[in-house]
PDB file of C-alpha atoms in Angstrom:
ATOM      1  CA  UNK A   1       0.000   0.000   0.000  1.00 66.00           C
ATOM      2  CA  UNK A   2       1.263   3.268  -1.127  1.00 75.00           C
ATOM      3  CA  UNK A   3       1.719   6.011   1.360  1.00 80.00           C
ATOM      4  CA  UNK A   4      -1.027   8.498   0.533  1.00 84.00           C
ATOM      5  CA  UNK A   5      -3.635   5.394   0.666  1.00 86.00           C
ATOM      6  CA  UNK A   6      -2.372   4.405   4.363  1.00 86.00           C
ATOM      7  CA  UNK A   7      -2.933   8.448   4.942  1.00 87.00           C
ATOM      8  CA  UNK A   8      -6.102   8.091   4.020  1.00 88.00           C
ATOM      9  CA  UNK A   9      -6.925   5.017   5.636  1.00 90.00           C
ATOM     10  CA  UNK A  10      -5.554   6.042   8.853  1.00 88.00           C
ATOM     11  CA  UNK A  11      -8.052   8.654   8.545  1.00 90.00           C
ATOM     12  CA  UNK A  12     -10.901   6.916   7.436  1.00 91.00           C
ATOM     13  CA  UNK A  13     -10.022   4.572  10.368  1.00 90.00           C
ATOM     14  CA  UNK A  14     -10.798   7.094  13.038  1.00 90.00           C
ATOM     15  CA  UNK A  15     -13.723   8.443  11.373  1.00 91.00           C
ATOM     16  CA  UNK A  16     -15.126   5.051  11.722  1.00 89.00           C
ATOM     17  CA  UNK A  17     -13.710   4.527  15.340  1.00 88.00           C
ATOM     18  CA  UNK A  18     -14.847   8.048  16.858  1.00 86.00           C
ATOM     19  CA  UNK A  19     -18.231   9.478  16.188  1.00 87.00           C
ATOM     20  CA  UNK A  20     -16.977  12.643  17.804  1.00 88.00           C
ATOM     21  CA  UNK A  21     -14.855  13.137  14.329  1.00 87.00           C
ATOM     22  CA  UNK A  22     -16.709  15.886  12.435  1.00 90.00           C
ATOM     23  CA  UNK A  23     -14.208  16.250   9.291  1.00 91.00           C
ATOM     24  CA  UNK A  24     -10.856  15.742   7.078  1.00 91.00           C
ATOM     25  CA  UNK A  25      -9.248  19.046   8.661  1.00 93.00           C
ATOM     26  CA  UNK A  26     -10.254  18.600  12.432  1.00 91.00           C
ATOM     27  CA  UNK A  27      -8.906  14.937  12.126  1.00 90.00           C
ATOM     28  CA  UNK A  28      -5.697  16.189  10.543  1.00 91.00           C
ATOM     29  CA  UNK A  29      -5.003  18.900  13.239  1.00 91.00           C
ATOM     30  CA  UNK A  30      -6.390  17.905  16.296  1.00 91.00           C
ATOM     31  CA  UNK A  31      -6.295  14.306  16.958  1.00 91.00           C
ATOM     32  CA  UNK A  32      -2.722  13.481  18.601  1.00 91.00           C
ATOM     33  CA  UNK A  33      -3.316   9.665  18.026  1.00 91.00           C
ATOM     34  CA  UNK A  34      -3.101  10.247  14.623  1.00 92.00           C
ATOM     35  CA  UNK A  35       0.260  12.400  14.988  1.00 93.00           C
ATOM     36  CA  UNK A  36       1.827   9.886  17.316  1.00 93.00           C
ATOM     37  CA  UNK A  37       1.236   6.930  14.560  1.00 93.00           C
ATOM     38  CA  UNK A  38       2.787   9.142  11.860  1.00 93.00           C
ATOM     39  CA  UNK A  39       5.601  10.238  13.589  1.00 94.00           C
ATOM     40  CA  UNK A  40       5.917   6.633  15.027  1.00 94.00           C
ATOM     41  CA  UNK A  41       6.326   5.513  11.435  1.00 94.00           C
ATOM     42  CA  UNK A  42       9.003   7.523  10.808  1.00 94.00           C
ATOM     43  CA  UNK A  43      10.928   6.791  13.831  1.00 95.00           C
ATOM     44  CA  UNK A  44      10.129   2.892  12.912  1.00 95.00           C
ATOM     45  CA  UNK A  45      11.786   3.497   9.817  1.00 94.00           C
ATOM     46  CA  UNK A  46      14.828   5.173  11.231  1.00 95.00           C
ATOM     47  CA  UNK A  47      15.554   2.311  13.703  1.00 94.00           C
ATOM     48  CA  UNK A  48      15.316  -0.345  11.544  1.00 93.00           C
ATOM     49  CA  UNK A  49      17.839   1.178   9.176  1.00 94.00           C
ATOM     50  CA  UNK A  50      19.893   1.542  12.711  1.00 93.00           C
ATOM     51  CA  UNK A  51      19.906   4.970  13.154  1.00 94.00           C
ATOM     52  CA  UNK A  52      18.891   4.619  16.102  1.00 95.00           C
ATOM     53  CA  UNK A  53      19.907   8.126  17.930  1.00 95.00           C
ATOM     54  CA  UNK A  54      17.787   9.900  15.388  1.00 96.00           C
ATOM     55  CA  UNK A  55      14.637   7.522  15.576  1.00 94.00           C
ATOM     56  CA  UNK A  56      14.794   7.542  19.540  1.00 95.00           C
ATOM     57  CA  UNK A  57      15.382  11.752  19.431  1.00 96.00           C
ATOM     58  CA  UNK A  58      11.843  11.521  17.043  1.00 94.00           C
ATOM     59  CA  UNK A  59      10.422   9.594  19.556  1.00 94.00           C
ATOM     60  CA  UNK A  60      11.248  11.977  21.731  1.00 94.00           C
ATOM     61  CA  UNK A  61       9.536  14.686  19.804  1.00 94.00           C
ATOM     62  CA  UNK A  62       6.484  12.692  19.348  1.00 93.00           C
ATOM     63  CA  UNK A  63       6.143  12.222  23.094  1.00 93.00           C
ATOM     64  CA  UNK A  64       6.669  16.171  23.765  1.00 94.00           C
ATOM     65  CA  UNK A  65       4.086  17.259  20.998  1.00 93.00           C
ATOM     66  CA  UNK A  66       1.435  14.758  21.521  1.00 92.00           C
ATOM     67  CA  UNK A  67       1.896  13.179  24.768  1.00 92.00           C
ATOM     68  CA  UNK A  68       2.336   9.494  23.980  1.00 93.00           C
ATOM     69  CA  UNK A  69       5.166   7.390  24.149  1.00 94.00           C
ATOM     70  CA  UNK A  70       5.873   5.228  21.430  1.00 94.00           C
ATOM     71  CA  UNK A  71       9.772   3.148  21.668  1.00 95.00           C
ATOM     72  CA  UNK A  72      10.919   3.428  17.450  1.00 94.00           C
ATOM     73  CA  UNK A  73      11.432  -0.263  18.108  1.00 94.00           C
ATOM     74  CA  UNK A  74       7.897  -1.037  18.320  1.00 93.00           C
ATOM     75  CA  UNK A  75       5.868  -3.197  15.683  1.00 93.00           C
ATOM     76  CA  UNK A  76       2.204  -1.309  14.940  1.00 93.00           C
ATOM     77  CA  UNK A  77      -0.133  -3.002  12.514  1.00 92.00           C
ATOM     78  CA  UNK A  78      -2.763  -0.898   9.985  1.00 91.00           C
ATOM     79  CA  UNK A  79      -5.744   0.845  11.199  1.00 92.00           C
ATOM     80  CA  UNK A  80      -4.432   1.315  14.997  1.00 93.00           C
ATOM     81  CA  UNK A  81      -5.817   4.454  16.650  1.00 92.00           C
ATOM     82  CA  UNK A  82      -5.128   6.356  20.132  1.00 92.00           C
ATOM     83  CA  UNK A  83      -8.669   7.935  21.490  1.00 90.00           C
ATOM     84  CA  UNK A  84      -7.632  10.721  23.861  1.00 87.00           C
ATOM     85  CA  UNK A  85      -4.042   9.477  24.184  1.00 84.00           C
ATOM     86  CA  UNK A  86      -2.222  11.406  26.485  1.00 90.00           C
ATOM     87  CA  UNK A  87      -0.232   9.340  28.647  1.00 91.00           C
ATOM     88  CA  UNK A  88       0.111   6.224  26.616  1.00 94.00           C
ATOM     89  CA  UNK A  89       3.606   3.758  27.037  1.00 94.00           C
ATOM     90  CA  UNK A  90       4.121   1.710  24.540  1.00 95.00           C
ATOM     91  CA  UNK A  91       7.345  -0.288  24.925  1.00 92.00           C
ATOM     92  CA  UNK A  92      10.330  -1.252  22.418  1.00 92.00           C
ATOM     93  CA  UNK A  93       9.711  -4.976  21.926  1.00 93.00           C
ATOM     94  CA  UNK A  94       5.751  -4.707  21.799  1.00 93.00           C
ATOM     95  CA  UNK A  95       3.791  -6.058  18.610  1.00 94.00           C
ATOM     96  CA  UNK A  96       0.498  -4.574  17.749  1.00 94.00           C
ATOM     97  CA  UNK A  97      -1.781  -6.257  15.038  1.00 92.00           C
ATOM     98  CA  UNK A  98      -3.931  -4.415  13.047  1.00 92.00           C
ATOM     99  CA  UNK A  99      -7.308  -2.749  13.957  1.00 92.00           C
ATOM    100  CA  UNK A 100      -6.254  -2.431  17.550  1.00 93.00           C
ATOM    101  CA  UNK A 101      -7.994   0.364  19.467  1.00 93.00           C
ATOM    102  CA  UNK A 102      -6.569   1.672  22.478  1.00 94.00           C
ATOM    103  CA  UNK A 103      -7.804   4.436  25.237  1.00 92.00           C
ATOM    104  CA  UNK A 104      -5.615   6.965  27.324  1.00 91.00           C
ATOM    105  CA  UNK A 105      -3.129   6.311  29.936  1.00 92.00           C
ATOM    106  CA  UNK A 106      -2.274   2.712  28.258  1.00 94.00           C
ATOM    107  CA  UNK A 107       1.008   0.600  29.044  1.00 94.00           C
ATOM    108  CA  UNK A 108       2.450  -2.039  27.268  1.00 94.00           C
ATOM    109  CA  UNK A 109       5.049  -2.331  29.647  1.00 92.00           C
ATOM    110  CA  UNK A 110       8.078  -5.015  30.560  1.00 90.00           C
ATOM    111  CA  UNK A 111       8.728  -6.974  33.226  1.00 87.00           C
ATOM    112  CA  UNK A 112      12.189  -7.853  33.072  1.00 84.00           C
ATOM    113  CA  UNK A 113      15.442  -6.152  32.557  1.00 84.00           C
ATOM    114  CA  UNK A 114      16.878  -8.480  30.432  1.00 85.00           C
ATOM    115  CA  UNK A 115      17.414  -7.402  26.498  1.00 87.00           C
ATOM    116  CA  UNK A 116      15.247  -9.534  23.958  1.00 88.00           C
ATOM    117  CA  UNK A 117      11.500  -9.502  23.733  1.00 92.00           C
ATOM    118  CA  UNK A 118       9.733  -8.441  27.039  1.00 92.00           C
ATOM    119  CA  UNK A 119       6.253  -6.382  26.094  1.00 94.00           C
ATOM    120  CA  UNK A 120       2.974  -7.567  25.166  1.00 94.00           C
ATOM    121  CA  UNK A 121       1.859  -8.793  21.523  1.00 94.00           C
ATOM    122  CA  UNK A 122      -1.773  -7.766  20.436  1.00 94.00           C
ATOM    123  CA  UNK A 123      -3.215  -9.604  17.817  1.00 93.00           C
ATOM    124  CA  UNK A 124      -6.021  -8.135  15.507  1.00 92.00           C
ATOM    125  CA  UNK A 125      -9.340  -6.399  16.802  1.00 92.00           C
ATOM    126  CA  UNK A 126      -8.302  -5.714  20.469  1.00 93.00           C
ATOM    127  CA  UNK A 127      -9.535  -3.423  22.656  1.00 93.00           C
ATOM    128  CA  UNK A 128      -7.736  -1.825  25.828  1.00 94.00           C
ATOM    129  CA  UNK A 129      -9.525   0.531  27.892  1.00 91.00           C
ATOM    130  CA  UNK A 130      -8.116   3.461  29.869  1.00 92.00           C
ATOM    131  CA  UNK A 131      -5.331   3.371  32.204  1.00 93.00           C
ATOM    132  CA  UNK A 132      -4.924  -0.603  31.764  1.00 93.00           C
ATOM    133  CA  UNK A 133      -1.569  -1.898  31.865  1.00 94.00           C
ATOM    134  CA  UNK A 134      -0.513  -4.951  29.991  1.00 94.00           C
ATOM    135  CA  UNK A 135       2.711  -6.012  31.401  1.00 94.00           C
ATOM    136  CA  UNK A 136       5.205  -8.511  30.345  1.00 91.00           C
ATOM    137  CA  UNK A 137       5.811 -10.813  27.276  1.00 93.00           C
ATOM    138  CA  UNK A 138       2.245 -11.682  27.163  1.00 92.00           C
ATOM    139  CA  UNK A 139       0.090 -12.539  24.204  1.00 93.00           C
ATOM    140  CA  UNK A 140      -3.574 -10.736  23.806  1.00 93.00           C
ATOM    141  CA  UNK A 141      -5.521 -12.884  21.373  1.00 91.00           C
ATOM    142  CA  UNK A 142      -7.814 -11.401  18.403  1.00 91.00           C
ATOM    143  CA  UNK A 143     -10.790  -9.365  19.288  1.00 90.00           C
ATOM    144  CA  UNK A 144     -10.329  -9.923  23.471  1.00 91.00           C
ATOM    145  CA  UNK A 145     -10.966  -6.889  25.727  1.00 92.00           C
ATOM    146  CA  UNK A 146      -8.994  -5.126  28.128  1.00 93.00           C
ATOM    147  CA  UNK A 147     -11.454  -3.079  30.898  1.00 90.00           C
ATOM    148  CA  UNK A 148     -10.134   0.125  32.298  1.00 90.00           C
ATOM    149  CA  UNK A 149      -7.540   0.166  34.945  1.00 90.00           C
ATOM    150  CA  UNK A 150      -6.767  -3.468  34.121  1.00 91.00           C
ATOM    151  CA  UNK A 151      -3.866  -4.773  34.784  1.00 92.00           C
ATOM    152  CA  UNK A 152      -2.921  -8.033  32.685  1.00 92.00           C
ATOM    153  CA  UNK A 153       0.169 -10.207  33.666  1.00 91.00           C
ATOM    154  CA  UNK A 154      -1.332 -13.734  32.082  1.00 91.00           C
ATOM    155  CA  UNK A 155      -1.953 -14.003  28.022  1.00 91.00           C
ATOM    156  CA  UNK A 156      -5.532 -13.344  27.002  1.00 90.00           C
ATOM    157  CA  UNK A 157      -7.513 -16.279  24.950  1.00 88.00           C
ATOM    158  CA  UNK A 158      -9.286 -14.598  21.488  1.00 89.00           C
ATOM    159  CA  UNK A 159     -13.129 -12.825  22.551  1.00 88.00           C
ATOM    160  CA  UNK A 160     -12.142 -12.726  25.985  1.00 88.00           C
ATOM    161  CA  UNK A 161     -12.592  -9.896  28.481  1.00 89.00           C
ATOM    162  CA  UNK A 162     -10.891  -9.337  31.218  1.00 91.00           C
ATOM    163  CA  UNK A 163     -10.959  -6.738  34.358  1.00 89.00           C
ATOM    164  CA  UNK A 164      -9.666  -6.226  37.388  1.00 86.00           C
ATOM    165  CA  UNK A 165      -6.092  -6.011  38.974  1.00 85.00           C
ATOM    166  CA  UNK A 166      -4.857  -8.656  38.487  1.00 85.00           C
ATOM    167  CA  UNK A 167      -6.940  -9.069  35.404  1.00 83.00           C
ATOM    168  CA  UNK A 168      -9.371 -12.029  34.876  1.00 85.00           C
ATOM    169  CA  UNK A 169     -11.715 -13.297  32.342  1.00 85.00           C
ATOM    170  CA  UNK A 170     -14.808 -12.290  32.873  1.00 82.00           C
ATOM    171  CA  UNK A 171     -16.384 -13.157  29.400  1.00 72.00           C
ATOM    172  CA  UNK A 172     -15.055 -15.162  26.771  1.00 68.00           C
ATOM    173  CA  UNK A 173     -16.340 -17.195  23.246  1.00 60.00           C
ATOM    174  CA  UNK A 174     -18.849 -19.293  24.922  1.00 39.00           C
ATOM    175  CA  UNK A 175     -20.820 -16.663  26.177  1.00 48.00           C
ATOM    176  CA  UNK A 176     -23.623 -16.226  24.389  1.00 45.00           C
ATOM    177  CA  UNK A 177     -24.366 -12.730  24.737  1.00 54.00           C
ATOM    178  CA  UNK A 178     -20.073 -11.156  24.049  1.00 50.00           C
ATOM    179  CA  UNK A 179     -19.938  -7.654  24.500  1.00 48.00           C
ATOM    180  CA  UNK A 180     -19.776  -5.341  21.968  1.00 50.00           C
ATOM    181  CA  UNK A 181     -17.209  -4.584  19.629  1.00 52.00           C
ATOM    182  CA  UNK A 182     -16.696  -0.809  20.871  1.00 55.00           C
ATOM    183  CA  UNK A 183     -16.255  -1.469  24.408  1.00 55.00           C
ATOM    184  CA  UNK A 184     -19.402  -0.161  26.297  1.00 59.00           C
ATOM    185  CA  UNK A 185     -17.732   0.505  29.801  1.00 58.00           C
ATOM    186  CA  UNK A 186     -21.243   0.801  31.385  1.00 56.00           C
ATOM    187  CA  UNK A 187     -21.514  -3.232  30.119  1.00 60.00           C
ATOM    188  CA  UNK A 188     -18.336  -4.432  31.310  1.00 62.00           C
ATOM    189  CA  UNK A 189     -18.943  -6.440  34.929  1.00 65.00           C
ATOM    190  CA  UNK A 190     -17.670  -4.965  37.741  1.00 68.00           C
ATOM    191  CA  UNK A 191     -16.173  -7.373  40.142  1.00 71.00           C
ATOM    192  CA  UNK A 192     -15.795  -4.722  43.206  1.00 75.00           C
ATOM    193  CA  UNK A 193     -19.799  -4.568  43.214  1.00 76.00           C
ATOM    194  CA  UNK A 194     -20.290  -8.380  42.705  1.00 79.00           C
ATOM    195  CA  UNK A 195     -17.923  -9.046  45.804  1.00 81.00           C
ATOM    196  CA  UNK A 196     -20.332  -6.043  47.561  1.00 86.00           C
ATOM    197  CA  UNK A 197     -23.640  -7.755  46.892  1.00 85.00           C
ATOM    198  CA  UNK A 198     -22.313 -11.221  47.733  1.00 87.00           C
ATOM    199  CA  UNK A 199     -21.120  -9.756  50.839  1.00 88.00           C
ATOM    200  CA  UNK A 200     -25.022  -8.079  51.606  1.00 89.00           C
ATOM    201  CA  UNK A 201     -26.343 -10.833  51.099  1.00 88.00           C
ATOM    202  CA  UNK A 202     -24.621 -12.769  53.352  1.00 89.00           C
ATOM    203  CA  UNK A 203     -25.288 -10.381  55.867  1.00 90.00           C
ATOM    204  CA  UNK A 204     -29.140 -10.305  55.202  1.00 89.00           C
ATOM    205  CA  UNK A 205     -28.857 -14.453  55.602  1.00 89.00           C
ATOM    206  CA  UNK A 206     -26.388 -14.115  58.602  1.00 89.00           C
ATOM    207  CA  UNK A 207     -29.561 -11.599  60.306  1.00 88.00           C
ATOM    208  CA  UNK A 208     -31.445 -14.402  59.496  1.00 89.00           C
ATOM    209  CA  UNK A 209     -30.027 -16.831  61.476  1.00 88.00           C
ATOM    210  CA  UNK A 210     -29.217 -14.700  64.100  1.00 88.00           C
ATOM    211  CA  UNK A 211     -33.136 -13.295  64.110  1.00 86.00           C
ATOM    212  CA  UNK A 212     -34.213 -17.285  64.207  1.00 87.00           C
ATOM    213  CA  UNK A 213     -31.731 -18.231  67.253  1.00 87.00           C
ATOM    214  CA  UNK A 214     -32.816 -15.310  69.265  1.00 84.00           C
ATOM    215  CA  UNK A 215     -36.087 -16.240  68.656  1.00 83.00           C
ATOM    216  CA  UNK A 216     -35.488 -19.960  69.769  1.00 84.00           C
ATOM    217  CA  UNK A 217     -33.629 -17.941  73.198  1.00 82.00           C
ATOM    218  CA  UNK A 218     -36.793 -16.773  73.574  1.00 81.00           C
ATOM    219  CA  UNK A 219     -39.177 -19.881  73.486  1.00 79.00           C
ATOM    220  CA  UNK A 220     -36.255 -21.827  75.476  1.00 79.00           C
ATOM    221  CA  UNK A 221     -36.020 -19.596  78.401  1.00 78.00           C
ATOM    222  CA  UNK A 222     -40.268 -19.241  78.374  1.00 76.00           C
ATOM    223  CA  UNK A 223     -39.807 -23.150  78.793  1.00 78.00           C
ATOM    224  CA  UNK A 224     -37.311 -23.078  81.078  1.00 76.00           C
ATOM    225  CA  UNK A 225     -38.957 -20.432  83.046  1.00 78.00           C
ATOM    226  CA  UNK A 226     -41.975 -22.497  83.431  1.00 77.00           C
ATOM    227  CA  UNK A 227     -40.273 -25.787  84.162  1.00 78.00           C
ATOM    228  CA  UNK A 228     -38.457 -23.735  86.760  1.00 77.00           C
ATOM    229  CA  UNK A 229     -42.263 -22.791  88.230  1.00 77.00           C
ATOM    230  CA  UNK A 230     -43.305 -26.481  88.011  1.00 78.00           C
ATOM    231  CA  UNK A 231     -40.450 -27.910  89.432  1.00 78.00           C
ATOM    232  CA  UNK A 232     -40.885 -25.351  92.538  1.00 78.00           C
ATOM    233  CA  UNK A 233     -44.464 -26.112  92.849  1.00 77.00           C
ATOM    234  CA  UNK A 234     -43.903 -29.945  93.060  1.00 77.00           C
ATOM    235  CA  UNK A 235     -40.611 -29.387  95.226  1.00 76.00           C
ATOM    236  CA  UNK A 236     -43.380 -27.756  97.586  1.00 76.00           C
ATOM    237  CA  UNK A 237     -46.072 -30.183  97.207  1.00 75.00           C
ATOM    238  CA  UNK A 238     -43.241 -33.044  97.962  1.00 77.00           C
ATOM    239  CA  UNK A 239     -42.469 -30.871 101.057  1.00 72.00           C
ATOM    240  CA  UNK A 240     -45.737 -30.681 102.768  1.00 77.00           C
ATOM    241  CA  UNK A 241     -46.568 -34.301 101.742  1.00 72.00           C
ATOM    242  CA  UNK A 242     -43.702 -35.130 103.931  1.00 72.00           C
ATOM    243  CA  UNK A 243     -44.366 -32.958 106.893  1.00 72.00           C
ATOM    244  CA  UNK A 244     -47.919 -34.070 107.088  1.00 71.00           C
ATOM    245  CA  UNK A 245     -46.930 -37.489 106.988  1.00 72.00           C
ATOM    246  CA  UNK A 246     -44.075 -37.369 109.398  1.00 71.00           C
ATOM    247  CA  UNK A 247     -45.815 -34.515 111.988  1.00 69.00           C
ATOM    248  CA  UNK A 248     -46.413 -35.832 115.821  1.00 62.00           C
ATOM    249  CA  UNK A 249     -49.574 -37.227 117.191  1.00 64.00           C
ATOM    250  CA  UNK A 250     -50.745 -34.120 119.419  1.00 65.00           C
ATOM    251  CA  UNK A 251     -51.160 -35.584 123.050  1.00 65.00           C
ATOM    252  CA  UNK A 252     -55.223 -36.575 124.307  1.00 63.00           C
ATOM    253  CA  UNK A 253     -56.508 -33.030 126.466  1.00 64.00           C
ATOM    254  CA  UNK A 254     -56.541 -34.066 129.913  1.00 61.00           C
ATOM    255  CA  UNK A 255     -60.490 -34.926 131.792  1.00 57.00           C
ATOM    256  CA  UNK A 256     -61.774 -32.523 133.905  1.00 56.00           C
ATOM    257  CA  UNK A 257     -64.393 -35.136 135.776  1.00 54.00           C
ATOM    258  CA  UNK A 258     -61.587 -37.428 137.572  1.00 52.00           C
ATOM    259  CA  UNK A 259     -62.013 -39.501 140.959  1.00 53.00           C
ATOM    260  CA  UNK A 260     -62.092 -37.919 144.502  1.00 51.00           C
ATOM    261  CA  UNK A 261     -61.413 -39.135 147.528  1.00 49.00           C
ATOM    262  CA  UNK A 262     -63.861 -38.798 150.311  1.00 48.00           C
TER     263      UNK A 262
END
């Protein structure tokens, strides 16, 4: 593909990817993720011809006029775009397929100080929302997700989503229902208010059991209470059984009309 055609693609691309795009000369002076990818290309160019000073000093550039960092190093596939990019790291060994879409404050970050590959691949059709971190030499397979603040440490199966820190899969092909293709934040799970509603309602059973064993208290000290009463009353009836039946003879009164003497 010639060079004016990817031009135009690349802008056709974002016109497709951002409804907020209104025309040709807005796109070509005011979208930064556009800038970064062009200038990225030329810095690409530079480094693989090994002039390597002057691709990492247009880099440098890049980053100071746009915000995003791009290593020249880096591999970037057709039809990528940057919405909002400010802040975005993408490192020196990282491979991006094509139709990748990406959101501010992105890293695709190392793990290791050791020279040879050490950032994340992205195969076609991903999606990584803001401020998600993909760390390490990781693979991210074709169409998966990446949810805001992410961060990703394990490869990522094709179709899958995954949120959280760490990251986990959270939907995947055999869903019926995938999410969309654009990412719909508001659809993504959120696994901080599952953990809250499993934790209310094991409160609300917990005050159930508690609510049924004060209630048993209850009936168990009524029983006891009268058990107490019954066991008193027959203590007492036991008690004056036995001093009726054990109480003295009282003595005979003595006559009045006895013998006299005369």
């Amino acid at each position: 593909m010639g060079l004016l055609a990817l031009l135009k693609e690349d802008i056709r691309n974002i016109f497709a990817k951002d409804p907020a795009a209104r025309s040709t000369f807005e796109v070509l002076t005011c979208y930064p993720g556009l800038h970064a990818l062009w200038m990225h290309r030329l810095a690409h160019a530079l480094w693989k011809r090994s002039f390597h000073w002057l691709a990492r000093f247009t880099s440098h550039v890049n980053r100071w006029m746009t915000g995003i960092e791009i290593h020249p190093g880096a591999t970037i596939g057709r039809r990528f775009f940057i919405d909002h990019g400010m802040g975005v790291v993408i490192g020196e060994t990282a491979e991006i397929g094509e139709d990748v879409l990406i959101y501010k404050g992105v890293v695709l970050g190392g793990t290791t100080l050791q020279k040879g590959k050490r950032h994340p691949t992205l195969e076609d059709g991903v999606v990584i929302g803001s401020n998600a971190c993909v760390l390490g030499n990781i693979r991210i397979g074709a169409g998966a997700k990446v949810g805001s603040g992410a961060v990703v440490i394990k490869p990522v199966s094709s179709g899958d989503t995954v949120v959280g820190v760490p990251g986990r899969v959270v939907h995947g092909p055999s869903v019926p229902k995938p999410l969309p293709g654009d990412l719909r934040h508001a659809d993504l799970p959120d696994p901080v208010a599952d953990a809250i509603r499993i934790l209310l309602n094991n409160i609300e059973e917990l005050e159930k059991r508690t609510y049924r064993i004060e209630d048993t208290c209850n009936r168990l000290e009524v029983w006891r209470q009268e058990e107490l009463d019954a066991l008193k009353a027959s203590r007492e009836h036991i008690r004056t059984d036995w001093l009726d039946a054990n109480r003295a003879p009282e003595p005979a009164p003595a006559g009045n009309g006895g013998d006299h003497l005369g």
